[in-house]
PDB file of C-alpha atoms in Angstrom:
ATOM      1  CA  MET A   1     108.779  98.184 119.580  1.00  0.00           C
ATOM      2  CA  LYS A   2     107.030 100.352 116.739  1.00  0.00           C
ATOM      3  CA  ASN A   3     109.672 102.008 114.369  1.00  0.00           C
ATOM      4  CA  ASP A   4     109.338 103.792 110.563  1.00  0.00           C
ATOM      5  CA  VAL A   5     110.704 102.583 107.450  1.00  0.00           C
ATOM      6  CA  SER A   6     110.751 105.072 104.511  1.00  0.00           C
ATOM      7  CA  LEU A   7     110.678 103.521 101.028  1.00  0.00           C
ATOM      8  CA  TRP A   8     112.056 104.677  97.623  1.00  0.00           C
ATOM      9  CA  LEU A   9     111.625 103.060  94.448  1.00  0.00           C
ATOM     10  CA  GLY A  10     113.443 103.409  91.135  1.00  0.00           C
ATOM     11  CA  ASN A  11     115.119 102.254  88.098  1.00  0.00           C
ATOM     12  CA  PHE A  12     118.872 101.794  87.713  1.00  0.00           C
ATOM     13  CA  SER A  13     120.765  99.904  84.918  1.00  0.00           C
ATOM     14  CA  ASP A  14     122.412  97.553  87.444  1.00  0.00           C
ATOM     15  CA  PHE A  15     123.020  96.696  91.204  1.00  0.00           C
ATOM     16  CA  ASP A  16     126.602  98.071  90.784  1.00  0.00           C
ATOM     17  CA  GLU A  17     124.907 101.769  89.999  1.00  0.00           C
ATOM     18  CA  VAL A  18     122.529 101.224  93.045  1.00  0.00           C
ATOM     19  CA  GLU A  19     125.797 100.339  95.153  1.00  0.00           C
ATOM     20  CA  ASN A  20     127.429 103.452  93.742  1.00  0.00           C
ATOM     21  CA  TYR A  21     124.543 105.595  94.389  1.00  0.00           C
ATOM     22  CA  THR A  22     124.245 104.834  97.762  1.00  0.00           C
ATOM     23  CA  LYS A  23     127.736 104.504  98.694  1.00  0.00           C
ATOM     24  CA  VAL A  24     129.193 106.572 101.520  1.00  0.00           C
ATOM     25  CA  MET A  25     132.710 107.470 101.154  1.00  0.00           C
ATOM     26  CA  TYR A  26     135.077 108.923 103.862  1.00  0.00           C
ATOM     27  CA  ASN A  27     138.083 111.353 103.534  1.00  0.00           C
ATOM     28  CA  ASP A  28     141.365 111.213 105.019  1.00  0.00           C
ATOM     29  CA  ASP A  29     140.415 112.526 108.207  1.00  0.00           C
ATOM     30  CA  GLY A  30     137.637 109.618 108.514  1.00  0.00           C
ATOM     31  CA  ASP A  31     134.812 112.139 108.107  1.00  0.00           C
ATOM     32  CA  SER A  32     131.934 110.786 105.946  1.00  0.00           C
ATOM     33  CA  ILE A  33     131.197 112.117 102.266  1.00  0.00           C
ATOM     34  CA  PRO A  34     127.488 111.696 101.879  1.00  0.00           C
ATOM     35  CA  SER A  35     126.410 109.435  99.112  1.00  0.00           C
ATOM     36  CA  VAL A  36     124.620 110.629  95.997  1.00  0.00           C
ATOM     37  CA  PHE A  37     121.471 109.353  97.358  1.00  0.00           C
ATOM     38  CA  GLU A  38     121.694 111.154 100.700  1.00  0.00           C
ATOM     39  CA  LYS A  39     122.757 114.576  98.555  1.00  0.00           C
ATOM     40  CA  GLU A  40     119.803 114.242  96.142  1.00  0.00           C
ATOM     41  CA  PHE A  41     117.289 113.527  98.659  1.00  0.00           C
ATOM     42  CA  LYS A  42     118.572 115.786 101.250  1.00  0.00           C
ATOM     43  CA  LEU A  43     118.434 113.112 104.007  1.00  0.00           C
ATOM     44  CA  GLY A  44     118.441 113.852 107.568  1.00  0.00           C
ATOM     45  CA  TYR A  45     120.481 111.907 109.848  1.00  0.00           C
ATOM     46  CA  TYR A  46     119.907 108.092 109.635  1.00  0.00           C
ATOM     47  CA  ASP A  47     121.635 105.018 110.995  1.00  0.00           C
ATOM     48  CA  ARG A  48     123.590 104.141 107.847  1.00  0.00           C
ATOM     49  CA  SER A  49     123.716 100.396 108.760  1.00  0.00           C
ATOM     50  CA  LEU A  50     119.766 100.181 108.752  1.00  0.00           C
ATOM     51  CA  ILE A  51     119.358 100.481 104.978  1.00  0.00           C
ATOM     52  CA  GLU A  52     118.214  97.669 102.781  1.00  0.00           C
ATOM     53  CA  LYS A  53     118.489  97.833  98.911  1.00  0.00           C
ATOM     54  CA  ASP A  54     118.082  95.628  95.981  1.00  0.00           C
ATOM     55  CA  TRP A  55     117.798  95.809  92.061  1.00  0.00           C
ATOM     56  CA  ILE A  56     115.757  93.192  90.194  1.00  0.00           C
ATOM     57  CA  PRO A  57     116.459  92.399  86.621  1.00  0.00           C
ATOM     58  CA  GLU A  58     112.638  92.165  85.766  1.00  0.00           C
ATOM     59  CA  ALA A  59     111.259  95.482  86.614  1.00  0.00           C
ATOM     60  CA  GLU A  60     107.861  95.147  88.389  1.00  0.00           C
ATOM     61  CA  ASP A  61     104.515  97.341  89.263  1.00  0.00           C
ATOM     62  CA  ASP A  62     103.249  95.192  91.968  1.00  0.00           C
ATOM     63  CA  ILE A  63     104.359  96.236  95.395  1.00  0.00           C
ATOM     64  CA  LYS A  64     104.060  93.126  96.987  1.00  0.00           C
ATOM     65  CA  GLU A  65     106.647  91.618  94.574  1.00  0.00           C
ATOM     66  CA  LEU A  66     109.193  94.361  94.902  1.00  0.00           C
ATOM     67  CA  LEU A  67     108.919  94.223  98.771  1.00  0.00           C
ATOM     68  CA  VAL A  68     109.111  90.441  99.237  1.00  0.00           C
ATOM     69  CA  ASP A  69     112.155  89.098 101.125  1.00  0.00           C
ATOM     70  CA  PHE A  70     113.051  92.188 102.636  1.00  0.00           C
ATOM     71  CA  SER A  71     113.008  92.693 106.464  1.00  0.00           C
ATOM     72  CA  TYR A  72     109.609  92.825 108.050  1.00  0.00           C
ATOM     73  CA  ASP A  73     108.014  92.512 104.205  1.00  0.00           C
ATOM     74  CA  ASP A  74     104.696  91.272 105.571  1.00  0.00           C
ATOM     75  CA  GLN A  75     104.069  94.388 107.786  1.00  0.00           C
ATOM     76  CA  LEU A  76     105.441  96.644 104.780  1.00  0.00           C
ATOM     77  CA  ILE A  77     103.326  95.139 102.335  1.00  0.00           C
ATOM     78  CA  LYS A  78      99.932  95.397 104.256  1.00  0.00           C
ATOM     79  CA  GLN A  79     100.805  99.399 104.585  1.00  0.00           C
ATOM     80  CA  PHE A  80     102.040  99.926 100.841  1.00  0.00           C
ATOM     81  CA  ASN A  81      99.514  97.459  99.343  1.00  0.00           C
ATOM     82  CA  ASP A  82      97.075 100.487  98.593  1.00  0.00           C
ATOM     83  CA  ILE A  83      99.562 102.412  96.668  1.00  0.00           C
ATOM     84  CA  GLN A  84      99.280 102.371  92.910  1.00  0.00           C
ATOM     85  CA  LEU A  85     102.243 102.436  91.111  1.00  0.00           C
ATOM     86  CA  ASN A  86     102.069 103.873  87.743  1.00  0.00           C
ATOM     87  CA  SER A  87     105.039 102.393  86.188  1.00  0.00           C
ATOM     88  CA  LYS A  88     107.536  99.675  86.872  1.00  0.00           C
ATOM     89  CA  TYR A  89     110.350  99.764  88.931  1.00  0.00           C
ATOM     90  CA  ASN A  90     113.683  97.362  89.582  1.00  0.00           C
ATOM     91  CA  THR A  91     115.111  99.143  92.507  1.00  0.00           C
ATOM     92  CA  ILE A  92     114.004  99.366  96.217  1.00  0.00           C
ATOM     93  CA  ILE A  93     115.837 101.311  98.984  1.00  0.00           C
ATOM     94  CA  LEU A  94     114.313 100.966 102.449  1.00  0.00           C
ATOM     95  CA  ILE A  95     115.594 102.924 105.583  1.00  0.00           C
ATOM     96  CA  TYR A  96     114.726 101.502 109.028  1.00  0.00           C
ATOM     97  CA  ASN A  97     113.962 103.730 111.849  1.00  0.00           C
ATOM     98  CA  TYR A  98     113.806 106.825 109.632  1.00  0.00           C
ATOM     99  CA  ASN A  99     110.793 108.866 108.887  1.00  0.00           C
ATOM    100  CA  TYR A 100     111.596 110.780 105.484  1.00  0.00           C
ATOM    101  CA  GLU A 101     108.122 112.691 105.715  1.00  0.00           C
ATOM    102  CA  LYS A 102     109.305 114.032 108.971  1.00  0.00           C
ATOM    103  CA  ASP A 103     113.153 114.286 108.836  1.00  0.00           C
ATOM    104  CA  GLY A 104     113.622 115.282 105.210  1.00  0.00           C
ATOM    105  CA  LEU A 105     111.101 115.411 102.353  1.00  0.00           C
ATOM    106  CA  ALA A 106     112.616 117.807 100.491  1.00  0.00           C
ATOM    107  CA  VAL A 107     112.671 116.007  97.291  1.00  0.00           C
ATOM    108  CA  ASN A 108     110.016 113.781  95.750  1.00  0.00           C
ATOM    109  CA  SER A 109     111.575 112.270  93.075  1.00  0.00           C
ATOM    110  CA  VAL A 110     115.068 112.746  91.230  1.00  0.00           C
ATOM    111  CA  ASN A 111     115.316 111.825  87.323  1.00  0.00           C
ATOM    112  CA  LYS A 112     118.716 112.011  85.867  1.00  0.00           C
ATOM    113  CA  GLY A 113     118.156 109.963  82.635  1.00  0.00           C
ATOM    114  CA  GLU A 114     120.318 107.232  83.227  1.00  0.00           C
ATOM    115  CA  TYR A 115     118.427 106.391  86.614  1.00  0.00           C
ATOM    116  CA  THR A 116     115.096 107.576  88.273  1.00  0.00           C
ATOM    117  CA  LEU A 117     114.229 107.431  91.911  1.00  0.00           C
ATOM    118  CA  ARG A 118     110.959 108.382  93.678  1.00  0.00           C
ATOM    119  CA  PHE A 119     109.963 108.545  97.397  1.00  0.00           C
ATOM    120  CA  ILE A 120     106.969 106.409  98.053  1.00  0.00           C
ATOM    121  CA  GLY A 121     105.990 106.682 101.538  1.00  0.00           C
ATOM    122  CA  THR A 122     106.815 105.830 105.162  1.00  0.00           C
ATOM    123  CA  ALA A 123     105.336 102.624 107.102  1.00  0.00           C
ATOM    124  CA  GLU A 124     105.664 101.550 110.480  1.00  0.00           C
ATOM    125  CA  TYR A 125     106.890  98.001 111.598  1.00  0.00           C
ATOM    126  CA  VAL A 126     107.234  96.145 114.957  1.00  0.00           C
ATOM    127  CA  ASP A 127     110.362  94.437 115.588  1.00  0.00           C
TER     128      ASP A 127
END
């Protein structure tokens, strides 16, 4: 079955910062409070169990190196291979079964000083 996956690349100081940025909280009634990531990029609905993220100590500008070891990495690398990254990144966020270009795309990038994050694009994968 064919599905979409949306990719963001950025720079954070460490993995804990990435975790905090993408963490969904819950109020006393059990209702979810969107993560900073969801708010800043105005994300539409997605299955929160289908997000993969990583932080690497050595920033990289090679998409192959950034995507290796993620789910369906061979399929994703082929599709994102032509993208010229104009800077190095240490943070990778993927949301599977989600097309940000169709369901969101309100924000292209966020630069807060202590972190930056940029929407790169959407690819298809077959599971």
